[in-house]
Short mmCIF file of N, CA and C in Angstrom, two decimals:
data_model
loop_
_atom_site.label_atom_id
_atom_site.label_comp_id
_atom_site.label_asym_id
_atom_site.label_seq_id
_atom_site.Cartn_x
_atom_site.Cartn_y
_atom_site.Cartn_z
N UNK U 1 98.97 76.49 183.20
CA UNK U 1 100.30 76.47 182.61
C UNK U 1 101.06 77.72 183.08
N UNK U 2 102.50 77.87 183.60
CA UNK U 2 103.33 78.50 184.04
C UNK U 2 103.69 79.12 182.96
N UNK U 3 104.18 80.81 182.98
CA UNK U 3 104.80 81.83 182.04
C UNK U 3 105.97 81.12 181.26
N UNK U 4 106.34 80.25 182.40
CA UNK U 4 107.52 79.83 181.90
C UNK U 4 107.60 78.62 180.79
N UNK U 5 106.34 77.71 181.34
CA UNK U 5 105.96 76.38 180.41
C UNK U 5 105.45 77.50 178.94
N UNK U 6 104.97 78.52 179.40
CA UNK U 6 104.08 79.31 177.78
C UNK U 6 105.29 79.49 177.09
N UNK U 7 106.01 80.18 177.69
CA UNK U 7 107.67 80.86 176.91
C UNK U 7 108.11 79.45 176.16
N UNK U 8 108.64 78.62 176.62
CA UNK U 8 109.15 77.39 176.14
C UNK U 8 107.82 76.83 174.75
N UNK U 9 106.75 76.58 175.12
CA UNK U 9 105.90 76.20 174.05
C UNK U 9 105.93 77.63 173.13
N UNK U 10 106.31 78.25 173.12
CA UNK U 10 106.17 79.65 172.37
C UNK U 10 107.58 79.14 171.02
N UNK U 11 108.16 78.90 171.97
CA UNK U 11 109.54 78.84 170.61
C UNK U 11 109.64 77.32 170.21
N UNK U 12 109.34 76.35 171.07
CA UNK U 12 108.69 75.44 170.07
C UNK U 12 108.08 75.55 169.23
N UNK U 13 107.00 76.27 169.13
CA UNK U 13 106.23 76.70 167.89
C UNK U 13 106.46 77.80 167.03
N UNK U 14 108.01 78.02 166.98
CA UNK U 14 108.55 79.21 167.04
C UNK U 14 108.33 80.60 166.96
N UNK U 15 107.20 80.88 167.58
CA UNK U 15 106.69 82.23 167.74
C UNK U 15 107.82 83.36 168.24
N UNK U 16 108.74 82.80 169.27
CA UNK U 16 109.39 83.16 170.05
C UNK U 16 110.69 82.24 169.75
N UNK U 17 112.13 83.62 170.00
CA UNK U 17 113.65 83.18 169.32
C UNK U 17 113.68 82.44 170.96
N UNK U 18 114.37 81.18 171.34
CA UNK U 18 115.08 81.08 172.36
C UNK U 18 115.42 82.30 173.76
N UNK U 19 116.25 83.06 172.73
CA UNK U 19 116.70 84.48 173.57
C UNK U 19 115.87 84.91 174.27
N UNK U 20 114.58 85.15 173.42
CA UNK U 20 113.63 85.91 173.78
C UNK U 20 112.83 85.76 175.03
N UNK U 21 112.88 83.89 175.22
CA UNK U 21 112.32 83.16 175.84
C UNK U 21 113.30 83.90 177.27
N UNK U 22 114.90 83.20 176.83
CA UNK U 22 115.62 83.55 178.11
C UNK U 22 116.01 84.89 178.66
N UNK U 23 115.69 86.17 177.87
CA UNK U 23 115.54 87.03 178.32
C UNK U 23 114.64 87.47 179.19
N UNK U 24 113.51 87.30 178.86
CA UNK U 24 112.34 87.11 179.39
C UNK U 24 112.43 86.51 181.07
N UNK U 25 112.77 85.38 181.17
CA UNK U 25 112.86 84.94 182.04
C UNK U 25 114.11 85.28 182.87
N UNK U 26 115.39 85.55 182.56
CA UNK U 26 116.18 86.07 183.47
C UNK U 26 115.78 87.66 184.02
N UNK U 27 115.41 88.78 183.04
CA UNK U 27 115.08 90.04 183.15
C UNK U 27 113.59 89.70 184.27
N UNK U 28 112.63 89.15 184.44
CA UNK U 28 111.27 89.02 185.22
C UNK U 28 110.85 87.88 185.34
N UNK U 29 111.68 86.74 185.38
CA UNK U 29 111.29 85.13 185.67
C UNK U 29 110.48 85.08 187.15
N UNK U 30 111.26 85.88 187.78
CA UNK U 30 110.17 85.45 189.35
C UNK U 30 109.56 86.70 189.76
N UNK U 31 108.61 87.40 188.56
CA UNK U 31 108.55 88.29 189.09
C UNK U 31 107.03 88.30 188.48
N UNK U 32 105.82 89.08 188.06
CA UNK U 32 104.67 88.84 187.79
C UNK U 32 104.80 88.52 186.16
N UNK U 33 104.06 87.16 186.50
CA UNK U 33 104.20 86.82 185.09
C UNK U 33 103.68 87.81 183.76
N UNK U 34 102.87 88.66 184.03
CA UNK U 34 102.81 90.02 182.84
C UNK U 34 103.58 90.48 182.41
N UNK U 35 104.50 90.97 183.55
CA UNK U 35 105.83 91.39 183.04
C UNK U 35 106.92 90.89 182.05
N UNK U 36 106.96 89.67 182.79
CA UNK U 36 107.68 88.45 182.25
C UNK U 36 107.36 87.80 180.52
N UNK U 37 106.07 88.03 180.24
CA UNK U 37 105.31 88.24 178.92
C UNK U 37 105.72 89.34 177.87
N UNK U 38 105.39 90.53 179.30
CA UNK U 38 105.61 91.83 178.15
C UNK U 38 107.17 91.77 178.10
N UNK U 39 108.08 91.44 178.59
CA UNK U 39 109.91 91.41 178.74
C UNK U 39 109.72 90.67 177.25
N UNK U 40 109.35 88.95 177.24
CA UNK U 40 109.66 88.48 175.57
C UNK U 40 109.06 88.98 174.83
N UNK U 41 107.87 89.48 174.68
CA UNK U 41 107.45 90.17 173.79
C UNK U 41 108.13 91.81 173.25
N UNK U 42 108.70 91.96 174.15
CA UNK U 42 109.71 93.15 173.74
C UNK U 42 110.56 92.88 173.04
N UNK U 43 111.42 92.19 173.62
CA UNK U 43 112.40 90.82 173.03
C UNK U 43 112.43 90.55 171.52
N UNK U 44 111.21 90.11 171.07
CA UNK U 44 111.06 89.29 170.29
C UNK U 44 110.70 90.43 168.88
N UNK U 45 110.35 91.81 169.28
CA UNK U 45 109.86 92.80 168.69
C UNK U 45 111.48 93.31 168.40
N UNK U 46 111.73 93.62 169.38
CA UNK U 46 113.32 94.50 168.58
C UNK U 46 114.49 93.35 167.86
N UNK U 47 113.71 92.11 168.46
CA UNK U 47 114.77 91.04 167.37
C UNK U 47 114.30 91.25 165.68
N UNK U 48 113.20 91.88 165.48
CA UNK U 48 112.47 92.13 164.51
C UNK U 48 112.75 93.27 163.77
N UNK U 49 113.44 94.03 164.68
CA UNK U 49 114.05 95.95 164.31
C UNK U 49 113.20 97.01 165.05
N UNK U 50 112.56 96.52 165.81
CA UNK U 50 111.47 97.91 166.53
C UNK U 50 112.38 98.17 167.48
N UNK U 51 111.56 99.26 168.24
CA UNK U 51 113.04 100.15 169.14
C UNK U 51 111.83 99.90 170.27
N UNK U 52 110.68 99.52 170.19
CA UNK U 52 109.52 99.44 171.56
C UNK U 52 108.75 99.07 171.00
N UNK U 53 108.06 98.14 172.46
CA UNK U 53 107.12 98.08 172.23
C UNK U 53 105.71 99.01 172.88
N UNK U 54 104.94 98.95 172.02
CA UNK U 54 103.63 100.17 172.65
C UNK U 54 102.80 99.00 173.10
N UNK U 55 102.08 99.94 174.15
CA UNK U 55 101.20 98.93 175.04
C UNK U 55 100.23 98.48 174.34
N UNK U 56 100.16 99.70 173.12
CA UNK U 56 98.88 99.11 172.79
C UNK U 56 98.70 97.58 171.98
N UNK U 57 100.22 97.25 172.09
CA UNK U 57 100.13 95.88 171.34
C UNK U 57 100.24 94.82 172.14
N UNK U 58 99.87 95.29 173.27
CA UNK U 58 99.50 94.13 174.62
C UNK U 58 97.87 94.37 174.78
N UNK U 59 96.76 94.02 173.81
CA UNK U 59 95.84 94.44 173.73
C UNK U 59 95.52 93.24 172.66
N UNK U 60 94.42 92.64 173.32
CA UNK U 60 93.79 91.52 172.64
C UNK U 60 93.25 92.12 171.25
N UNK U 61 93.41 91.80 169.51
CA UNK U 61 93.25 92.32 168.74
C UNK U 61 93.64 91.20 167.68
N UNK U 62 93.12 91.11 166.56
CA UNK U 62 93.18 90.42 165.34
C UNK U 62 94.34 90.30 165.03
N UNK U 63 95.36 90.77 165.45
CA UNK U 63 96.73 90.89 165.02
C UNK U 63 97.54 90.63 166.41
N UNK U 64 96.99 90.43 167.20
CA UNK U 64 97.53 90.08 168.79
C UNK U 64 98.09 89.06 168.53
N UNK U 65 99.94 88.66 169.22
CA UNK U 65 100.73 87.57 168.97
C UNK U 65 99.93 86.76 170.40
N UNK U 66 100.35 85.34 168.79
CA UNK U 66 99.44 84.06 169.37
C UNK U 66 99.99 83.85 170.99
N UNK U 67 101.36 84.27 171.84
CA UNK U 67 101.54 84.01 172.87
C UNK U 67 100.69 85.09 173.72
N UNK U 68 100.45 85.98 173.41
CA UNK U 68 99.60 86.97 174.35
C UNK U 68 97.94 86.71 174.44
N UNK U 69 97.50 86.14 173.37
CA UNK U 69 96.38 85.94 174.01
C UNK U 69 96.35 84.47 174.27
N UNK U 70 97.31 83.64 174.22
CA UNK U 70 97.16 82.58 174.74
C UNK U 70 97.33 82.88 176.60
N UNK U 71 97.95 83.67 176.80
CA UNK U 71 98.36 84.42 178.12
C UNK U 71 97.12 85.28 178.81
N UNK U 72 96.34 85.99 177.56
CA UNK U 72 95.46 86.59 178.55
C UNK U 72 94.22 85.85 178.47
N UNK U 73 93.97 85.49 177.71
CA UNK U 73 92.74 84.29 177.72
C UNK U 73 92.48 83.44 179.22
N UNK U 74 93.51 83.27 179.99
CA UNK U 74 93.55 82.49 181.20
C UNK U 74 93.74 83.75 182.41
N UNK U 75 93.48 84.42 181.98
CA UNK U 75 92.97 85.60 183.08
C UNK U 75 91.63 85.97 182.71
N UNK U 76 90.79 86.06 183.84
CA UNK U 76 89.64 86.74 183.83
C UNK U 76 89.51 88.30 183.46
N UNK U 77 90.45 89.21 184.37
CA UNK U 77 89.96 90.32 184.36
C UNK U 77 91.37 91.12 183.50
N UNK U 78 90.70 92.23 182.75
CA UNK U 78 91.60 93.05 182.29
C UNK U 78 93.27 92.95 182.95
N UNK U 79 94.38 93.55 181.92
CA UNK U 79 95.51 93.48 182.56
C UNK U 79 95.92 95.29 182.50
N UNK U 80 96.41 95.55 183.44
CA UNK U 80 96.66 97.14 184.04
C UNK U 80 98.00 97.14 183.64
N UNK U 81 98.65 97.31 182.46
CA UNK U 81 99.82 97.16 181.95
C UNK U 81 100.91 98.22 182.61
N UNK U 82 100.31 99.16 182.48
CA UNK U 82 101.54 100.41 183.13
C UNK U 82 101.55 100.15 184.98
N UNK U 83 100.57 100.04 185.35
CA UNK U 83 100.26 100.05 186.61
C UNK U 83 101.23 97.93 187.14
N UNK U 84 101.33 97.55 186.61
CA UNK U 84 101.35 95.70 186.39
C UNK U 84 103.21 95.83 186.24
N UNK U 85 103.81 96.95 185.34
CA UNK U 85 105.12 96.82 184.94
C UNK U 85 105.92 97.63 186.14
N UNK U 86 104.82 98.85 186.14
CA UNK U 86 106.23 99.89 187.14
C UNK U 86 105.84 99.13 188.35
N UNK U 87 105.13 98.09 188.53
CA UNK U 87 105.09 97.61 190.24
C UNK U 87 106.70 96.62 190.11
N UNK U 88 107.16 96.43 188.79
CA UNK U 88 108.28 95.78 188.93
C UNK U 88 109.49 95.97 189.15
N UNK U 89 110.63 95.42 189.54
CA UNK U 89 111.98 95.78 189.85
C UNK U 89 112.56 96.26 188.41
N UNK U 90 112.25 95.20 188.07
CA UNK U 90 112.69 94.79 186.20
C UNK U 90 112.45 96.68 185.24
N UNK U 91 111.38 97.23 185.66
CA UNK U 91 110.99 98.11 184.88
C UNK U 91 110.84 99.65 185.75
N UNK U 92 111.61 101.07 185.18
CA UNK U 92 111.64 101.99 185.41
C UNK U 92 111.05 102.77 184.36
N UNK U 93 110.55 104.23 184.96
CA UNK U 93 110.17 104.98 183.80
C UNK U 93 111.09 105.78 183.43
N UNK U 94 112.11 105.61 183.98
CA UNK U 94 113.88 106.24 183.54
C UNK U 94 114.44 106.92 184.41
N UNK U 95 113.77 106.85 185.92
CA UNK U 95 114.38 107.84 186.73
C UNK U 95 115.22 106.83 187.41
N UNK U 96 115.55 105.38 187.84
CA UNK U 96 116.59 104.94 187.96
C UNK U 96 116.68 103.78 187.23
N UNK U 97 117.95 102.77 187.36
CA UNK U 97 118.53 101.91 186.61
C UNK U 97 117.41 100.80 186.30
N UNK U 98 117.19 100.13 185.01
CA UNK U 98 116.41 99.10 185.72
C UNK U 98 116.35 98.54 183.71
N UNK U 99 116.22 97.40 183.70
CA UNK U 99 116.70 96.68 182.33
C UNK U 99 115.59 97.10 181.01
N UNK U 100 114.30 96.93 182.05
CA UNK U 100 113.07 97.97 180.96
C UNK U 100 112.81 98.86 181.49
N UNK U 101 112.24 99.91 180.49
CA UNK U 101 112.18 101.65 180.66
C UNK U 101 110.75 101.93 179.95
N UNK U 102 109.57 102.26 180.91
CA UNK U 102 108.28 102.34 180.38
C UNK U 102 108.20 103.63 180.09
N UNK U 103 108.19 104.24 179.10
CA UNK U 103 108.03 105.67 178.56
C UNK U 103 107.27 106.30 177.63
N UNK U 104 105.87 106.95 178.74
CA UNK U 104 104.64 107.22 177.50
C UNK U 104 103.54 105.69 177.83
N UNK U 105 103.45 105.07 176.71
CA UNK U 105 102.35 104.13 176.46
C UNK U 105 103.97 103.40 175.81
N UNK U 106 104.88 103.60 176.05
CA UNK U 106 105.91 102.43 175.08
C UNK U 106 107.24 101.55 175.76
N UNK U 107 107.16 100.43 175.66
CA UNK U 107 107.96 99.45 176.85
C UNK U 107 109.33 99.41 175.82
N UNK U 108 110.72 99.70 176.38
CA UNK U 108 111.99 99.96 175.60
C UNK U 108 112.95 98.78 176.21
N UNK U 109 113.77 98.59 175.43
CA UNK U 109 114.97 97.76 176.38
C UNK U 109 115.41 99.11 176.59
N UNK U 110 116.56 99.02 177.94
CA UNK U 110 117.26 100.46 178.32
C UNK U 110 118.04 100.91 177.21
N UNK U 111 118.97 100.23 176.69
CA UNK U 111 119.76 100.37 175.43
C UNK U 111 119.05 101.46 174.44
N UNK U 112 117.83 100.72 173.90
CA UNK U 112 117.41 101.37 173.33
C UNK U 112 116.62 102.86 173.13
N UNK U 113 116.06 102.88 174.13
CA UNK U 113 115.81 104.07 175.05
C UNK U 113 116.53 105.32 175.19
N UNK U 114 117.66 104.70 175.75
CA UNK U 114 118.69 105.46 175.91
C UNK U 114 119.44 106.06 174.38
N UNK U 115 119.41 105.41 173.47
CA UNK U 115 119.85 105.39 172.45
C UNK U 115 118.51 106.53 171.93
N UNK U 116 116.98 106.02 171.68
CA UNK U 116 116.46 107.53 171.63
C UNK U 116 116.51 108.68 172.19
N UNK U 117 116.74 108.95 173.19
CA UNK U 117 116.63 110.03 173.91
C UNK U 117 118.50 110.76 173.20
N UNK U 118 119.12 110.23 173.02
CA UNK U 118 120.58 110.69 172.64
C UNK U 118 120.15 111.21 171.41
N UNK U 119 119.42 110.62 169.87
CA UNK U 119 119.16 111.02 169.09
C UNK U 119 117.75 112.27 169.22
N UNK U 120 117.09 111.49 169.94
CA UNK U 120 116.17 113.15 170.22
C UNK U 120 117.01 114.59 170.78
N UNK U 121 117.75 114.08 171.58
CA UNK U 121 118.88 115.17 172.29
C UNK U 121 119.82 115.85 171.14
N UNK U 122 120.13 114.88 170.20
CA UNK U 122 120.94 115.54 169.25
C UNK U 122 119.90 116.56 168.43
N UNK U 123 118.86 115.83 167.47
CA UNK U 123 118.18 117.03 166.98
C UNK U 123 117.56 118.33 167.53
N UNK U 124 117.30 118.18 168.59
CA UNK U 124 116.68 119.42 169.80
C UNK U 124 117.56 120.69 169.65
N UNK U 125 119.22 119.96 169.94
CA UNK U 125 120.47 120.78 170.09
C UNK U 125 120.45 121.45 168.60
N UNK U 126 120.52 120.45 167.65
CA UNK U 126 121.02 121.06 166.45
C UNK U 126 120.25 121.90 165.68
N UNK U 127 118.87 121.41 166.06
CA UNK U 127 117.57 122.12 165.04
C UNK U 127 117.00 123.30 165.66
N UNK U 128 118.10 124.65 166.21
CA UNK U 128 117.74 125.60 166.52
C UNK U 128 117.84 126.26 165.12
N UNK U 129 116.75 127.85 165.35
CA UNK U 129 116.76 128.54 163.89
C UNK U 129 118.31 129.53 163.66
N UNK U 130 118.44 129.57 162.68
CA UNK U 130 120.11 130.13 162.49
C UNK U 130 119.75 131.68 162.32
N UNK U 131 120.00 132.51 163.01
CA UNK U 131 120.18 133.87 162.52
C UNK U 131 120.42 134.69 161.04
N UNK U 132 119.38 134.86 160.71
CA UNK U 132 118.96 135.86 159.19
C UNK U 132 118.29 136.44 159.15
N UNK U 133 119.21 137.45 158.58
CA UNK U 133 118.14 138.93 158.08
C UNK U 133 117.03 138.35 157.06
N UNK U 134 116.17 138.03 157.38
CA UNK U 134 115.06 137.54 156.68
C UNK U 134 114.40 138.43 155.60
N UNK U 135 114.51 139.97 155.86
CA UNK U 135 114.20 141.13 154.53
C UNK U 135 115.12 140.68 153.68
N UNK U 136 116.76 140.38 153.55
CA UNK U 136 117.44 140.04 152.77
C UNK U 136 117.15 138.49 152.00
N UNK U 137 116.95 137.66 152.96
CA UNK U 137 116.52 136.31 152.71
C UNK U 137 115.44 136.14 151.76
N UNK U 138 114.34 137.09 152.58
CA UNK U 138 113.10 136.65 151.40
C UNK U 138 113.34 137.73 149.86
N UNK U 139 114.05 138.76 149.76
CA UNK U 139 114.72 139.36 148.57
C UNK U 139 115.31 138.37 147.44
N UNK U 140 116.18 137.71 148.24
CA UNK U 140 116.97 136.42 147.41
C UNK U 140 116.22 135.37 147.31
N UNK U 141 115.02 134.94 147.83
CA UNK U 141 113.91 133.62 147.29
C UNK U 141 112.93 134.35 146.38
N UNK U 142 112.85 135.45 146.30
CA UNK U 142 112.02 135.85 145.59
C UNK U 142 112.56 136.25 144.12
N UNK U 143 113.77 136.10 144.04
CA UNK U 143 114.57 136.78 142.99
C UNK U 143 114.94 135.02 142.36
N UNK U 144 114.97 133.98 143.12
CA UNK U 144 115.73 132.80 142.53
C UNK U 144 114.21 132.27 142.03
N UNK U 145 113.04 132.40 142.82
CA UNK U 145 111.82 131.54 142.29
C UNK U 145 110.81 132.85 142.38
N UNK U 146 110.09 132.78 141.06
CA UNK U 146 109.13 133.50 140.60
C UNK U 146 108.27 133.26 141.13
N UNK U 147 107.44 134.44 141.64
CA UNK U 147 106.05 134.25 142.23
C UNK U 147 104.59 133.70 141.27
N UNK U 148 104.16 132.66 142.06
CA UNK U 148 103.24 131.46 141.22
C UNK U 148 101.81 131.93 142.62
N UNK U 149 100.86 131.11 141.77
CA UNK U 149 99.24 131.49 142.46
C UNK U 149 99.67 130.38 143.71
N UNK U 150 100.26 129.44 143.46
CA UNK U 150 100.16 128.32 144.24
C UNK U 150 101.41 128.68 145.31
N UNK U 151 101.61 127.60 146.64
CA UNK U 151 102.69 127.81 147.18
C UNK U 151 103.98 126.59 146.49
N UNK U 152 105.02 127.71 146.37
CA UNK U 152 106.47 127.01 145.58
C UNK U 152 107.25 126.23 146.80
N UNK U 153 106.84 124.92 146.59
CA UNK U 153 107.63 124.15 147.96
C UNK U 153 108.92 124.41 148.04
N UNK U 154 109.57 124.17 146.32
CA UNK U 154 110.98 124.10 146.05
C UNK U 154 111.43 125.84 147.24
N UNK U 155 110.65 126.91 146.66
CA UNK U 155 110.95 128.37 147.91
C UNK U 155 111.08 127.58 149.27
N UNK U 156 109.92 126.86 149.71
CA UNK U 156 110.14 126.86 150.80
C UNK U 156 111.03 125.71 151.65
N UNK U 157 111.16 125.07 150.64
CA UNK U 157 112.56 124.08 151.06
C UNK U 157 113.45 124.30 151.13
N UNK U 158 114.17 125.42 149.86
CA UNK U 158 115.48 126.52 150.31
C UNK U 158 115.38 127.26 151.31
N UNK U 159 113.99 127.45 151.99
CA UNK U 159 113.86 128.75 153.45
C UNK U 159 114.14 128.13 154.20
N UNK U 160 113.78 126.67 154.14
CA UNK U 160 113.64 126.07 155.62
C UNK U 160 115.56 125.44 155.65
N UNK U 161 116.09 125.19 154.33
CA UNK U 161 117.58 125.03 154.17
C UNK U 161 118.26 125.83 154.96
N UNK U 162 117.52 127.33 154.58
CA UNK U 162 118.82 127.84 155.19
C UNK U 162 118.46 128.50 156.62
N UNK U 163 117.48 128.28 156.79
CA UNK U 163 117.13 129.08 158.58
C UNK U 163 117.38 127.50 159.42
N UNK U 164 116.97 126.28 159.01
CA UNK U 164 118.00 125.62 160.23
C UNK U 164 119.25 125.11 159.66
N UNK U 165 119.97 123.88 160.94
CA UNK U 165 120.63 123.39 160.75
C UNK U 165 120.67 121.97 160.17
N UNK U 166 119.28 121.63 160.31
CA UNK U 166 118.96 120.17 160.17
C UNK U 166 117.66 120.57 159.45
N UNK U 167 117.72 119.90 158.00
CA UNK U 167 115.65 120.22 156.95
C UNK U 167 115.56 118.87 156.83
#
């Protein structure tokens, strides 16, 4: 059976949205059918709210979606997932354009990807430490919360308040 006959019996049985199917197949239709697998299965994961998928959920397992091991079951030998995707057009590890973005152990639509790296970029920028006289600082935590045997989170949640920009 063809990736493509699996995709189609996939959302018949609705494992798989339509989209997912035709994403799949326009993004890596003629291209190795693994790919073309891991593309709906990406698909079908952020139609769900995930931002990636990790490889490790291309891994035969008790919880493995019924289209993937219906997929790897008809292969003999292991599948080389990172090595199987970047051989594709379809998939970059972000150094140029390309619709999936393999980053780490985790398969992204670009969108999304791109969309983490902007929010990682923002906290990086913002969550530098802010300049304080810290003799003065710890004067004034020590004067607002009494010293206890234990450590006072509430102290150290006002420290960490006010030395960044982002707690």
């Amino acid at each position: 059976m063809t990736i493509q006959e699996r995709l189609l019996e996939a959302v018949e049985q609705k494992l798989l949205r339509p989209i997912d199917a035709q994403f799949a197949l326009t993004v890596a239709g003629n291209d190795d059918p693994a790919v073309t697998l891991a593309a709906a299965l990406l698909s079908h994961d952020a139609g769900e709210g995930h931002v990636c998928l990790p490889l490790s959920r291309l891994t035969l397992t008790e919880e493995a979606h019924p289209l993937l091991v219906a997929c790897i079951s008809e292969t003999a030998t292991p599948i080389d997932w990172k090595k199987r995707l970047l051989a594709s057009a379809a998939v970059s590890c972000g150094d140029s354009p390309a619709p999936l973005i393999l980053c780490g152990e985790r398969l992204y639509l670009n969108r999304m990807w791109c969309n983490e790296r902007t929010v990682a970029r923002f906290f990086n920028e913002v969550n530098q430490a802010i300049a304080v006289d810290e003799d003065q600082l710890s004067r004034i935590l020590d004067a607002l919360f009494p010293p206890t045997d234990e450590v006072n989170w509430q102290k150290v949640a006002a420290a960490v308040a006010l030395t960044r920009r982002i707690s």
